[in-house]
Amino acid sequence: MSPQGPSAAQITSDLTAPIFRVPSLAWFGAFATAAGLAGLMMACVLMYCIEGYGIFGVDNTVNWGNDIASYIFWIGIAVAGTLVSSVLLLFRQKWRTGVNRATEAMTVFAINIAGIYPLIHTGRPWVDYWLIPHPNDLALYPQFKSPIVWDVFAITGYATTSVLFFYLGLLPDLAAIRDRCPDTRIGRIQRLVYSALAMGWKGTASQWRHYERAYTQFAWVATPLVIGMHSTIATLLAVSVVPGWHATVFPPYFVSGAIFGGLAMALLLLIPLRTAFKLEAYITIDHLERLAKIMLAVGMIVLHVYLVEFFFAWYSESPSERGQYWYRLFGEHNLFFWVMILCNVVILQLLWFKSLRRNLAVLTLVGVAVNVGMWLERYNIIVLSLERDHLPSKWTAYAFTGWDYMLLAGSFGLFFTQFLLFCRLIPMVSIAEIKATLLNRHRQGANHG
Amino acid sequence: MVDAIKPLGQGPYAAGLFADEASFVAACRAARAEGRTDLQAWSPWPVHGLEEVLGLDRSLIGRAVFTVIVLGWLFCFALQFHLQVIDWPVVYGGKPYAAWQLWVVPILETGLLFGAIVNLNACFFTCRLLPDPFTVLPDPRLSDDRFALALAGTPAELAVWFKSHGADSVIAVEVEDVLAEPVFAPLAPRAGEVRAQEQAHA
């Protein structure tokens, strides 16, 4: 590598190397662990199909338990990926090119896991297709006035758009892999596959002209879609009368919380990724620091909403609302609330210090803490609200069963299984975009120097 | 503006390979200044400003997608109106049949979903992309670290021109490689017509 940074050929070589290399033992170990956990999830879903919904901890009072809390958690992870890929693109933030591919992949993998939960939650997943607006056996359509149906539209639209956006971004890089495949038996098979996936991309001026327009257009489509999607999920709760849910602040609360948790997951993925695959020149400490800064900013918005929620409850003079927030602070499950505060508020404050923002161990600690905290936040919103609603005779205490634990652990397994495969099959940094950014910067630097 | 790089497909063609983006753009500008319209250009990453240099029109994908989004909104509104008001009216939560405020989310999401699908397919169509397991570039480095400009002529005829504009090598390229938009190539104006139109504009 030259003092001015990597050359174009070096960038291609560095970023495609993992695809043509035999994976390390560490990768196989990580993949086996993740795939094993994903297998647990599949076993859990199979058992659920045989035994029914009763294997989980939900009951008539807390009928939204792990399913919906985890569903919102994974949706949140996805949202942050779209922020980096779309919103930063629209704001012309060139630094995003170092991290956008990994975060887009994170979006795609998180959204497909999120989609599994409501499909399970319906209780009869074999008739989930009834949610799609089509005349069913009784000539009935879904009720469009129901927020549950809004959710179907939101998730379907967002998931489809995320996958298409991800694929469009891959096209030039798939072509670059196609043209680098070695002339071996496996290399020839790889070439056929990558060539088909690259759709005959040649990189002509005409193609770039349309491609760039379509890519930016995707960002314009994905940005309102992602904000609308997560606001819809928040509205789904807010339009109900359950204490702790019935608040107009929910849509911005959910969107900022989603970005917060998703960026924490992005840090957790990028930090080991850059080390394991020697990508420090492309995913730099500056990238991680910028992500940490955004995380700190949205984390403070989340803190603000935490305070506003308590103010609303006090100001409402509603015994149920006040009781709900008192229950969160001092009820039998208050540990979840205080751990959430520790993770999302206290530990986050480390990021005010530049030296700590550039410390990988601290970033990893904050990433883990915020992920735990954000899952607990969703758990508190969903479960604790339902445990103490308006009717004291209904009050109950929700608890996970072994199947709930399996489902939750399995969802992480499935996520990391997909991500580990992604690391081996697709360049983890967008080759075309990083070249345009890095090489132009070097040239401008040379001109100025 | 005339789409100046619609190739005429008459060949033969030769391409100069450039290691440097600035030399490549300068060569494209020089070719256009000399009135060459039968040309093609390749780059491994998007080159800022190349569209203007080559005289390419702005892509119509944006307008197509916006149109489809609006149509998607209208479609979803019409669908909900038909189902909720005409086909099977149900009083739900004490709201009127045509409670349009409750339809906003599906309308928004449907339009954007349609837009996304059309966006990708419009890109495939305009770039002439189809699954092709046997694609071969004129030079494999064109997806790595080389830029290329193809002009009508043989390598021998164009070698001096390319070398004087910074190319590090000159190769022969097939007519099929040069055809950027083969579907519409027969409709492309002849070289003489292009020059006449440009002179008329001037």
XYZ file of C-alpha atoms in Angstrom:
651
model
C 0.000 0.000 0.000
C 1.376 3.403 -0.940
C 1.631 6.219 1.630
C -1.291 7.893 -0.150
C -3.506 4.877 0.437
C -4.443 1.764 -1.480
C -4.575 1.755 -5.287
C -7.701 0.734 -7.175
C -6.262 -2.715 -7.887
C -5.284 -3.099 -4.242
C -8.815 -2.204 -3.144
C -10.327 -4.810 -5.461
C -7.833 -7.402 -4.314
C -8.353 -6.681 -0.593
C -12.112 -6.682 -0.770
C -12.549 -9.750 -2.967
C -9.864 -11.829 -1.239
C -12.182 -13.437 1.348
C -14.383 -14.749 -1.456
C -11.570 -16.727 -3.064
C -9.876 -17.822 0.148
C -10.627 -20.956 2.166
C -12.368 -19.796 5.349
C -10.385 -19.880 8.575
C -11.086 -22.253 11.441
C -12.394 -19.300 13.449
C -14.953 -18.606 10.748
C -16.023 -22.258 10.691
C -16.310 -22.227 14.476
C -18.404 -19.074 14.495
C -20.558 -20.357 11.654
C -21.175 -23.703 13.355
C -22.198 -21.952 16.573
C -24.502 -19.520 14.805
C -26.014 -22.206 12.599
C -26.530 -24.393 15.675
C -28.493 -21.623 17.347
C -30.462 -21.067 14.143
C -31.253 -24.782 14.226
C -32.649 -24.291 17.732
C -34.954 -21.643 16.351
C -36.153 -23.978 13.621
C -36.746 -26.724 16.200
C -38.703 -24.248 18.274
C -40.862 -23.222 15.322
C -41.454 -26.889 14.463
C -42.504 -27.631 18.039
C -44.797 -24.620 17.978
C -46.463 -25.888 14.800
C -47.029 -29.282 16.468
C -48.024 -28.182 19.973
C -49.473 -24.745 19.368
C -48.886 -21.339 20.881
C -49.147 -22.649 24.434
C -45.464 -23.603 24.488
C -44.590 -19.934 24.944
C -45.038 -17.868 28.078
C -47.857 -15.657 26.842
C -51.299 -15.783 28.402
C -54.588 -13.914 28.116
C -53.164 -10.857 29.875
C -49.726 -10.651 28.333
C -50.645 -11.874 24.880
C -47.760 -9.970 23.276
C -44.616 -11.317 24.851
C -41.245 -12.265 23.461
C -42.632 -12.392 19.905
C -43.517 -8.744 19.612
C -40.696 -7.402 21.796
C -38.129 -9.238 19.668
C -39.951 -8.307 16.493
C -39.628 -4.600 17.285
C -36.013 -5.124 18.349
C -35.045 -6.685 15.003
C -36.986 -4.098 13.043
C -34.973 -1.468 14.875
C -31.723 -3.118 13.859
C -32.874 -2.952 10.259
C -33.812 0.704 10.466
C -30.272 1.803 11.289
C -28.950 0.054 8.198
C -31.294 2.084 6.039
C -30.217 5.245 7.819
C -26.603 4.631 6.843
C -27.356 3.470 3.309
C -30.105 5.928 2.349
C -30.280 8.919 4.624
C -26.531 9.499 4.655
C -26.497 9.094 0.868
C -29.095 11.824 0.509
C -27.029 14.042 2.800
C -23.987 13.386 0.579
C -21.983 11.888 3.427
C -19.160 10.206 1.532
C -17.794 8.476 4.628
C -20.779 6.137 4.505
C -19.085 4.176 1.702
C -16.867 2.430 4.247
C -19.771 0.993 6.199
C -22.881 1.060 4.026
C -22.530 -2.445 2.558
C -22.280 -4.140 5.942
C -25.148 -2.115 7.374
C -27.335 -2.787 4.326
C -26.663 -6.501 4.788
C -27.538 -6.073 8.450
C -30.842 -4.523 7.379
C -31.729 -7.363 5.049
C -30.877 -10.069 7.590
C -32.585 -8.318 10.493
C -35.769 -7.632 8.553
C -36.227 -11.253 7.524
C -35.826 -12.362 11.138
C -38.232 -9.671 12.282
C -40.743 -10.937 9.739
C -40.718 -14.417 11.270
C -42.049 -13.240 14.639
C -45.446 -11.857 13.636
C -45.941 -14.844 11.361
C -45.461 -17.071 14.408
C -47.492 -14.764 16.566
C -50.655 -15.173 14.516
C -51.019 -18.631 16.049
C -51.788 -20.309 12.756
C -48.859 -19.568 10.467
C -50.204 -21.808 7.729
C -52.942 -19.255 7.038
C -50.742 -16.156 7.316
C -51.407 -15.485 3.663
C -54.817 -14.226 4.759
C -53.032 -11.031 5.742
C -52.335 -10.279 2.102
C -55.225 -8.336 0.582
C -56.901 -10.940 -1.549
C -60.402 -12.399 -1.436
C -60.072 -15.387 0.902
C -62.313 -18.468 1.171
C -65.096 -16.357 2.665
C -64.647 -13.595 0.046
C -63.373 -11.331 2.840
C -60.500 -8.895 2.624
C -58.355 -7.774 5.578
C -59.701 -4.822 7.550
C -57.705 -1.873 6.249
C -58.743 0.285 9.181
C -56.803 -2.002 11.520
C -53.218 -1.056 12.383
C -52.312 -4.748 12.180
C -52.952 -4.572 8.440
C -50.957 -1.353 8.208
C -48.115 -3.301 9.726
C -48.324 -5.969 7.032
C -48.072 -3.305 4.350
C -45.258 -1.527 6.139
C -43.101 -4.599 6.673
C -43.743 -6.030 3.219
C -42.863 -2.770 1.531
C -39.808 -2.156 3.649
C -38.437 -5.694 3.406
C -38.874 -5.812 -0.370
C -37.320 -2.397 -0.878
C -34.366 -3.224 1.367
C -33.582 -6.395 -0.554
C -33.884 -4.682 -3.951
C -31.738 -1.753 -2.805
C -29.114 -4.123 -1.467
C -29.036 -6.047 -4.728
C -28.799 -2.953 -6.910
C -25.832 -1.751 -4.881
C -24.126 -5.084 -5.425
C -24.241 -5.122 -9.235
C -20.871 -3.443 -10.018
C -19.154 -5.451 -7.303
C -20.596 -8.730 -8.540
C -19.169 -7.859 -11.940
C -15.783 -7.161 -10.335
C -15.850 -10.590 -8.664
C -16.923 -12.178 -11.944
C -13.846 -10.782 -13.658
C -11.509 -11.940 -10.879
C -12.611 -15.592 -10.635
C -9.611 -17.919 -10.979
C -9.421 -20.398 -13.833
C -9.976 -23.461 -11.662
C -12.947 -25.810 -11.494
C -14.432 -23.982 -8.509
C -13.444 -20.652 -10.022
C -15.334 -21.432 -13.212
C -18.455 -22.312 -11.229
C -18.048 -19.121 -9.223
C -17.698 -17.182 -12.438
C -20.937 -18.593 -13.827
C -22.836 -17.761 -10.656
C -21.426 -14.252 -10.161
C -21.770 -13.517 -13.858
C -25.454 -14.432 -13.794
C -25.988 -12.383 -10.655
C -24.162 -9.385 -12.165
C -26.756 -9.381 -14.964
C -24.187 -8.596 -17.631
C -22.974 -5.411 -15.962
C -20.205 -3.778 -18.005
C -19.755 -0.381 -16.411
C -20.391 1.656 -19.548
C -21.084 5.367 -19.261
C -24.717 4.771 -20.169
C -25.087 2.122 -17.511
C -23.520 4.281 -14.792
C -25.817 7.135 -15.761
C -28.975 5.080 -15.195
C -27.519 3.135 -12.283
C -26.607 6.198 -10.269
C -30.025 7.673 -10.840
C -31.738 4.444 -9.767
C -29.483 4.119 -6.720
C -30.276 7.623 -5.509
C -33.914 7.043 -6.312
C -33.883 4.023 -4.025
C -32.616 6.231 -1.220
C -35.522 8.623 -1.816
C -37.965 5.719 -1.694
C -36.388 3.922 1.262
C -36.143 6.949 3.552
C -39.873 7.745 3.879
C -40.570 4.029 3.785
C -38.397 3.272 6.788
C -39.662 6.225 8.800
C -43.243 5.348 7.856
C -42.688 1.688 8.635
C -41.397 2.147 12.147
C -43.869 4.945 12.848
C -46.600 2.517 11.834
C -45.389 -0.044 14.332
C -45.355 2.657 16.990
C -48.834 3.785 15.971
C -50.030 0.227 16.287
C -49.304 0.546 20.014
C -50.237 4.205 20.378
C -53.775 3.845 19.027
C -54.588 1.292 21.720
C -55.691 2.337 25.227
C -53.154 0.248 27.145
C -51.367 2.370 29.769
C -47.788 2.917 28.670
C -48.678 2.666 24.987
C -51.293 5.382 24.466
C -48.908 8.258 23.693
C -48.445 10.450 20.641
C -44.693 10.512 21.217
C -44.378 6.885 20.159
C -43.557 7.269 16.429
C -40.500 9.535 16.874
C -39.606 7.559 20.009
C -39.547 4.299 18.066
C -37.655 5.692 15.092
C -34.925 7.239 17.225
C -34.760 4.123 19.409
C -34.446 1.965 16.325
C -31.552 3.999 14.963
C -29.945 3.915 18.393
C -30.091 0.130 18.758
C -29.283 -0.525 15.119
C -26.125 1.561 15.217
C -25.053 -0.358 18.299
C -25.468 -3.596 16.359
C -23.576 -2.075 13.408
C -20.653 -1.315 15.723
C -20.735 -4.845 17.078
C -20.543 -6.230 13.539
C -18.008 -3.792 12.090
C -15.438 -3.947 14.880
C -14.640 -7.680 14.575
C -15.215 -7.594 10.817
C -12.486 -5.046 10.093
C -10.006 -6.943 12.245
C -10.819 -10.466 11.075
C -10.717 -9.565 7.378
C -7.981 -6.923 7.632
C -10.194 -4.081 6.454
C -8.796 -1.386 8.731
C -7.882 0.772 5.725
C -11.523 0.815 4.577
C -13.513 0.657 7.806
C -11.462 3.131 9.784
C -11.662 4.272 13.358
C -13.082 7.538 11.970
C -16.066 5.613 10.599
C -16.671 3.986 13.947
C -16.350 7.292 15.746
C -18.897 8.912 13.462
C -21.328 6.067 14.059
C -20.722 6.496 17.781
C -21.478 10.213 17.529
C -24.796 9.561 15.786
C -25.544 6.893 18.366
C -24.882 9.353 21.165
C -27.136 11.957 19.555
C -30.086 9.595 19.073
C -29.401 8.069 22.484
C -29.957 11.465 24.052
C -33.245 11.767 22.147
C -34.248 8.395 23.576
C -33.338 9.594 27.071
C -35.458 12.678 26.497
C -38.418 10.487 25.566
C -37.924 8.347 28.675
C -38.288 11.504 30.752
C -41.226 12.779 28.693
C -43.059 9.473 29.195
C -42.885 9.856 32.946
C -43.978 13.469 32.718
C -46.971 12.487 30.563
C -47.955 9.809 33.055
C -47.799 12.268 35.965
C -49.503 15.069 34.043
C -52.314 12.820 32.762
C -53.618 12.280 36.316
C -54.699 8.857 35.093
C -54.265 6.260 37.862
C -53.573 3.573 35.285
C -50.846 5.596 33.543
C -49.271 6.656 36.815
C -49.540 3.095 38.125
C -47.899 1.724 35.013
C -44.812 3.894 35.345
C -44.678 3.351 39.097
C -44.747 -0.395 38.327
C -41.828 -0.020 35.929
C -39.805 1.806 38.575
C -40.662 -0.239 41.640
C -42.706 -3.272 40.516
C -41.627 -6.901 40.714
C -39.978 -6.681 37.271
C -38.268 -3.340 37.872
C -34.856 -4.942 37.339
C -35.567 -4.889 33.600
C -36.213 -1.159 33.744
C -33.123 -0.291 35.744
C -30.843 -2.479 33.629
C -32.290 -0.706 30.588
C -31.415 2.666 32.124
C -27.933 1.436 32.960
C -27.348 0.202 29.415
C -29.070 2.902 27.371
C -28.370 5.945 29.476
C -25.497 5.491 31.919
C -23.024 3.494 29.832
C -23.840 5.564 26.762
C -22.377 8.663 28.417
C -18.885 7.218 27.838
C -19.246 8.353 24.232
C -18.995 12.023 25.195
C -15.218 11.538 25.369
C -13.286 11.462 22.098
C -10.617 9.093 23.385
C -13.297 6.605 24.438
C -15.187 6.956 21.148
C -11.994 5.849 19.383
C -11.373 2.947 21.723
C -12.551 -0.352 20.222
C -13.041 -2.039 23.604
C -15.237 0.827 24.822
C -17.231 0.861 21.572
C -17.782 -2.884 21.886
C -18.899 -2.475 25.502
C -21.320 0.295 24.550
C -22.555 -1.730 21.557
C -23.339 -4.763 23.705
C -24.890 -2.620 26.434
C -27.146 -0.709 24.057
C -28.299 -3.885 22.343
C -29.228 -5.402 25.684
C -30.804 -2.136 26.747
C -32.848 -1.740 23.597
C -34.175 -5.290 23.761
C -35.177 -4.636 27.374
C -36.793 -1.356 26.334
C -39.086 -3.214 23.957
C -39.715 -5.853 26.609
C -40.659 -3.160 29.126
C -42.960 -1.402 26.681
C -44.730 -4.552 25.569
C -44.751 -6.854 28.577
C -44.775 -4.520 31.560
C -47.568 -2.433 30.040
C -49.716 -5.496 29.532
C -48.934 -6.893 32.979
C -50.519 -3.818 34.592
C -53.384 -2.523 32.466
C -56.642 -0.878 33.588
C -58.154 -4.014 35.153
C -56.408 -5.133 38.378
C -58.175 -8.513 38.356
C -56.333 -9.275 35.112
C -52.866 -8.441 36.387
C -50.314 -11.150 36.027
C -46.570 -11.757 35.860
C -45.176 -12.861 32.536
C -42.223 -15.235 32.346
C -40.274 -16.801 29.511
C -40.541 -20.532 28.938
C -37.602 -22.553 27.627
C -39.084 -22.217 24.127
C -39.027 -18.433 24.409
C -35.349 -18.536 25.279
C -34.692 -20.871 22.356
C -36.569 -18.624 19.970
C -34.695 -15.535 21.113
C -31.262 -17.177 21.035
C -32.107 -18.777 17.708
C -32.966 -15.441 16.156
C -29.466 -14.181 16.968
C -28.082 -17.433 15.565
C -29.977 -16.984 12.328
C -28.837 -13.378 12.063
C -25.161 -14.206 12.540
C -25.415 -17.247 10.240
C -26.546 -14.982 7.441
C -23.954 -12.366 8.259
C -21.110 -14.874 8.300
C -22.191 -16.191 4.899
C -22.334 -12.624 3.624
C -18.715 -12.096 4.735
C -17.610 -15.010 2.559
C -19.736 -14.412 -0.531
C -19.991 -10.656 -1.074
C -17.482 -7.809 -0.657
C -18.023 -6.365 2.805
C -17.297 -2.861 1.561
C -18.750 -1.501 -1.668
C -15.793 -1.719 -4.073
C -17.028 0.777 -6.648
C -18.165 3.322 -4.058
C -15.066 3.121 -1.873
C -12.835 3.557 -4.925
C -14.727 6.644 -6.038
C -14.412 8.095 -2.551
C -10.899 7.045 -1.532
C -9.132 7.642 -4.831
C -10.736 11.036 -5.381
C -9.749 12.042 -1.856
C -6.170 10.994 -2.440
C -6.036 12.902 -5.703
C -7.488 16.029 -4.132
C -5.030 15.648 -1.268
C -2.166 15.400 -3.730
C -3.413 18.455 -5.596
C -3.643 20.430 -2.397
C -0.340 19.179 -1.142
C -29.416 17.497 -26.098
C -28.519 14.752 -28.559
C -27.618 11.433 -26.953
C -24.173 11.628 -28.430
C -22.807 8.245 -27.510
C -25.438 6.097 -29.097
C -23.135 3.943 -31.171
C -23.971 3.213 -34.753
C -22.683 -0.323 -34.645
C -20.707 -0.071 -37.882
C -17.245 -0.784 -36.433
C -14.478 -1.605 -36.359
C -13.720 -0.138 -32.952
C -10.590 0.381 -30.930
C -10.386 1.269 -27.256
C -7.694 3.116 -25.387
C -7.120 1.927 -21.825
C -6.352 4.569 -19.230
C -4.910 4.069 -15.778
C -5.811 7.562 -14.701
C -9.315 8.942 -14.335
C -8.316 12.501 -15.239
C -6.633 11.421 -18.521
C -9.677 9.325 -19.359
C -12.079 12.230 -18.854
C -9.759 14.530 -20.831
C -9.672 12.023 -23.701
C -13.472 11.774 -23.687
C -13.705 15.558 -23.780
C -11.201 15.736 -26.649
C -13.078 13.086 -28.632
C -16.315 14.992 -28.224
C -14.634 18.283 -29.133
C -13.436 16.676 -32.354
C -17.042 15.797 -33.156
C -16.712 12.073 -32.552
C -20.112 10.682 -31.628
C -19.658 6.998 -32.364
C -17.998 6.124 -29.091
C -18.341 4.202 -25.859
C -16.747 4.590 -22.442
C -16.187 2.175 -19.539
C -15.180 2.857 -15.972
C -14.858 0.676 -12.861
C -16.616 3.275 -10.735
C -18.934 6.186 -11.523
C -16.955 9.149 -12.832
C -18.301 12.481 -11.704
C -19.173 14.747 -14.632
C -18.697 12.149 -17.373
C -22.334 12.481 -18.421
C -21.850 16.129 -19.293
C -18.580 15.452 -21.081
C -20.189 12.776 -23.247
C -23.360 14.773 -23.754
C -25.643 12.191 -22.216
C -29.202 13.052 -21.345
C -30.363 12.802 -17.771
C -31.802 9.376 -16.960
C -35.588 9.219 -17.047
C -35.765 6.664 -14.242
C -36.599 9.300 -11.634
C -39.646 10.531 -13.479
C -40.801 6.994 -14.263
C -40.543 5.980 -10.626
C -42.368 9.079 -9.389
C -45.190 8.396 -11.851
C -45.494 4.809 -10.650
C -45.492 5.890 -7.002
C -48.407 8.243 -7.676
C -50.239 5.503 -9.580
C -49.587 3.135 -6.654
C -51.128 5.649 -4.265
C -54.191 6.001 -6.473
C -54.480 2.231 -6.872
C -54.352 1.589 -3.134
C -56.841 4.358 -2.424
C -59.209 2.920 -5.033
C -58.729 -0.603 -3.662
C -59.558 0.430 -0.113
C -62.482 2.560 -1.198
C -63.907 -0.340 -3.195
C -63.444 -2.882 -0.401
C -64.522 -0.716 2.521
C -67.314 1.298 0.975
C -68.697 -0.686 -1.955
C -67.830 -4.381 -1.681
C -68.248 -5.086 2.050
C -69.034 -2.014 4.203
C -68.398 -2.708 7.889
C -68.715 -0.321 10.813
C -65.349 -0.610 12.497
C -64.646 1.240 15.723
C -67.604 3.526 15.063
C -65.873 5.089 12.106
C -67.470 5.929 8.759
C -67.024 3.533 5.870
C -64.821 5.991 3.997
C -62.475 6.820 6.888
C -59.699 7.857 4.530
C -57.392 8.946 7.330
C -57.014 5.293 8.281
C -56.032 4.395 4.729
C -53.013 6.654 4.596
C -50.433 4.122 5.763
C -51.289 1.370 3.229
C -51.512 4.027 0.509
C -48.093 5.452 1.327
C -46.443 2.054 1.633
C -48.009 0.613 -1.512
C -46.939 3.518 -3.678
C -43.381 3.357 -2.412
C -43.262 -0.421 -2.844
C -44.412 -0.098 -6.443
C -41.828 2.635 -6.951
C -39.032 0.452 -5.598
C -39.936 -2.482 -7.816
C -40.203 -0.302 -10.900
C -36.966 1.467 -9.999
C -34.940 -1.741 -10.088
C -36.607 -3.014 -13.234
C -36.264 0.344 -14.972
C -32.569 0.257 -14.180
C -32.302 -3.245 -15.646
C -34.186 -2.153 -18.730
C -32.326 1.058 -19.403
C -28.955 -0.574 -18.724
C -29.964 -3.613 -20.803
C -29.239 -5.990 -17.951
C -30.285 -9.618 -18.127
C -28.881 -12.668 -16.322
C -25.913 -13.583 -18.485
C -23.483 -16.189 -17.152
C -21.026 -15.625 -20.010
C -20.405 -11.867 -19.922
C -16.862 -10.921 -20.915
C -15.523 -7.376 -20.822
C -13.135 -6.111 -23.534
C -10.523 -6.129 -20.773
C -11.104 -7.659 -17.305
C -9.362 -4.683 -15.699
C -12.317 -2.498 -16.696
C -14.058 -3.615 -13.518
C -10.880 -3.066 -11.524
C -8.517 -0.177 -12.243
C -8.725 0.727 -15.922
C -10.903 3.145 -17.860
C -11.573 2.716 -21.552
C -12.736 4.885 -24.389
C -13.738 3.192 -27.648
C -13.825 5.054 -30.939
C -14.637 3.982 -34.467
C -11.458 2.864 -36.154
C -8.800 0.199 -35.980
C -6.141 0.078 -33.238
C -3.513 0.982 -35.805
C -5.448 4.066 -36.920
C -6.151 5.278 -33.414
C -2.957 4.289 -31.580
C -1.324 7.690 -31.937
C -4.484 9.546 -30.938
C -4.961 7.429 -27.806
C -1.292 7.559 -26.816
C -1.269 11.322 -27.187
C -4.227 11.496 -24.806
C -2.656 9.385 -22.084
C -3.803 5.835 -22.870
C -1.366 3.160 -21.766
C -2.538 0.590 -24.340
C -4.907 0.241 -27.260
C -7.039 -2.839 -27.951
C -9.558 -3.871 -30.574
C -13.112 -4.212 -29.285
C -16.097 -6.012 -30.717
C -19.062 -4.093 -32.040
C -21.301 -5.860 -29.460
C -19.170 -4.461 -26.654
C -19.576 -0.948 -27.908
C -23.320 -1.134 -28.272
C -24.567 0.507 -25.135
C -28.223 0.262 -25.958
C -28.552 -2.502 -28.547
C -32.325 -2.575 -28.401
C -32.562 0.980 -29.657
C -29.411 1.010 -31.756
C -31.311 0.754 -35.075
C -33.248 3.843 -34.047
C -30.131 5.857 -33.273
C -29.506 8.787 -35.628
C -26.776 8.318 -38.191
C -23.491 10.094 -37.559
C -24.233 12.725 -40.165
C -27.635 13.419 -38.654
C -26.081 13.819 -35.205
C -23.579 16.345 -36.481
C -26.299 18.188 -38.381
C -28.425 18.374 -35.246
C -25.484 19.621 -33.209
C -24.710 22.260 -35.792
C -28.348 23.293 -35.759
C -28.193 23.607 -31.954
C -25.006 25.635 -32.241
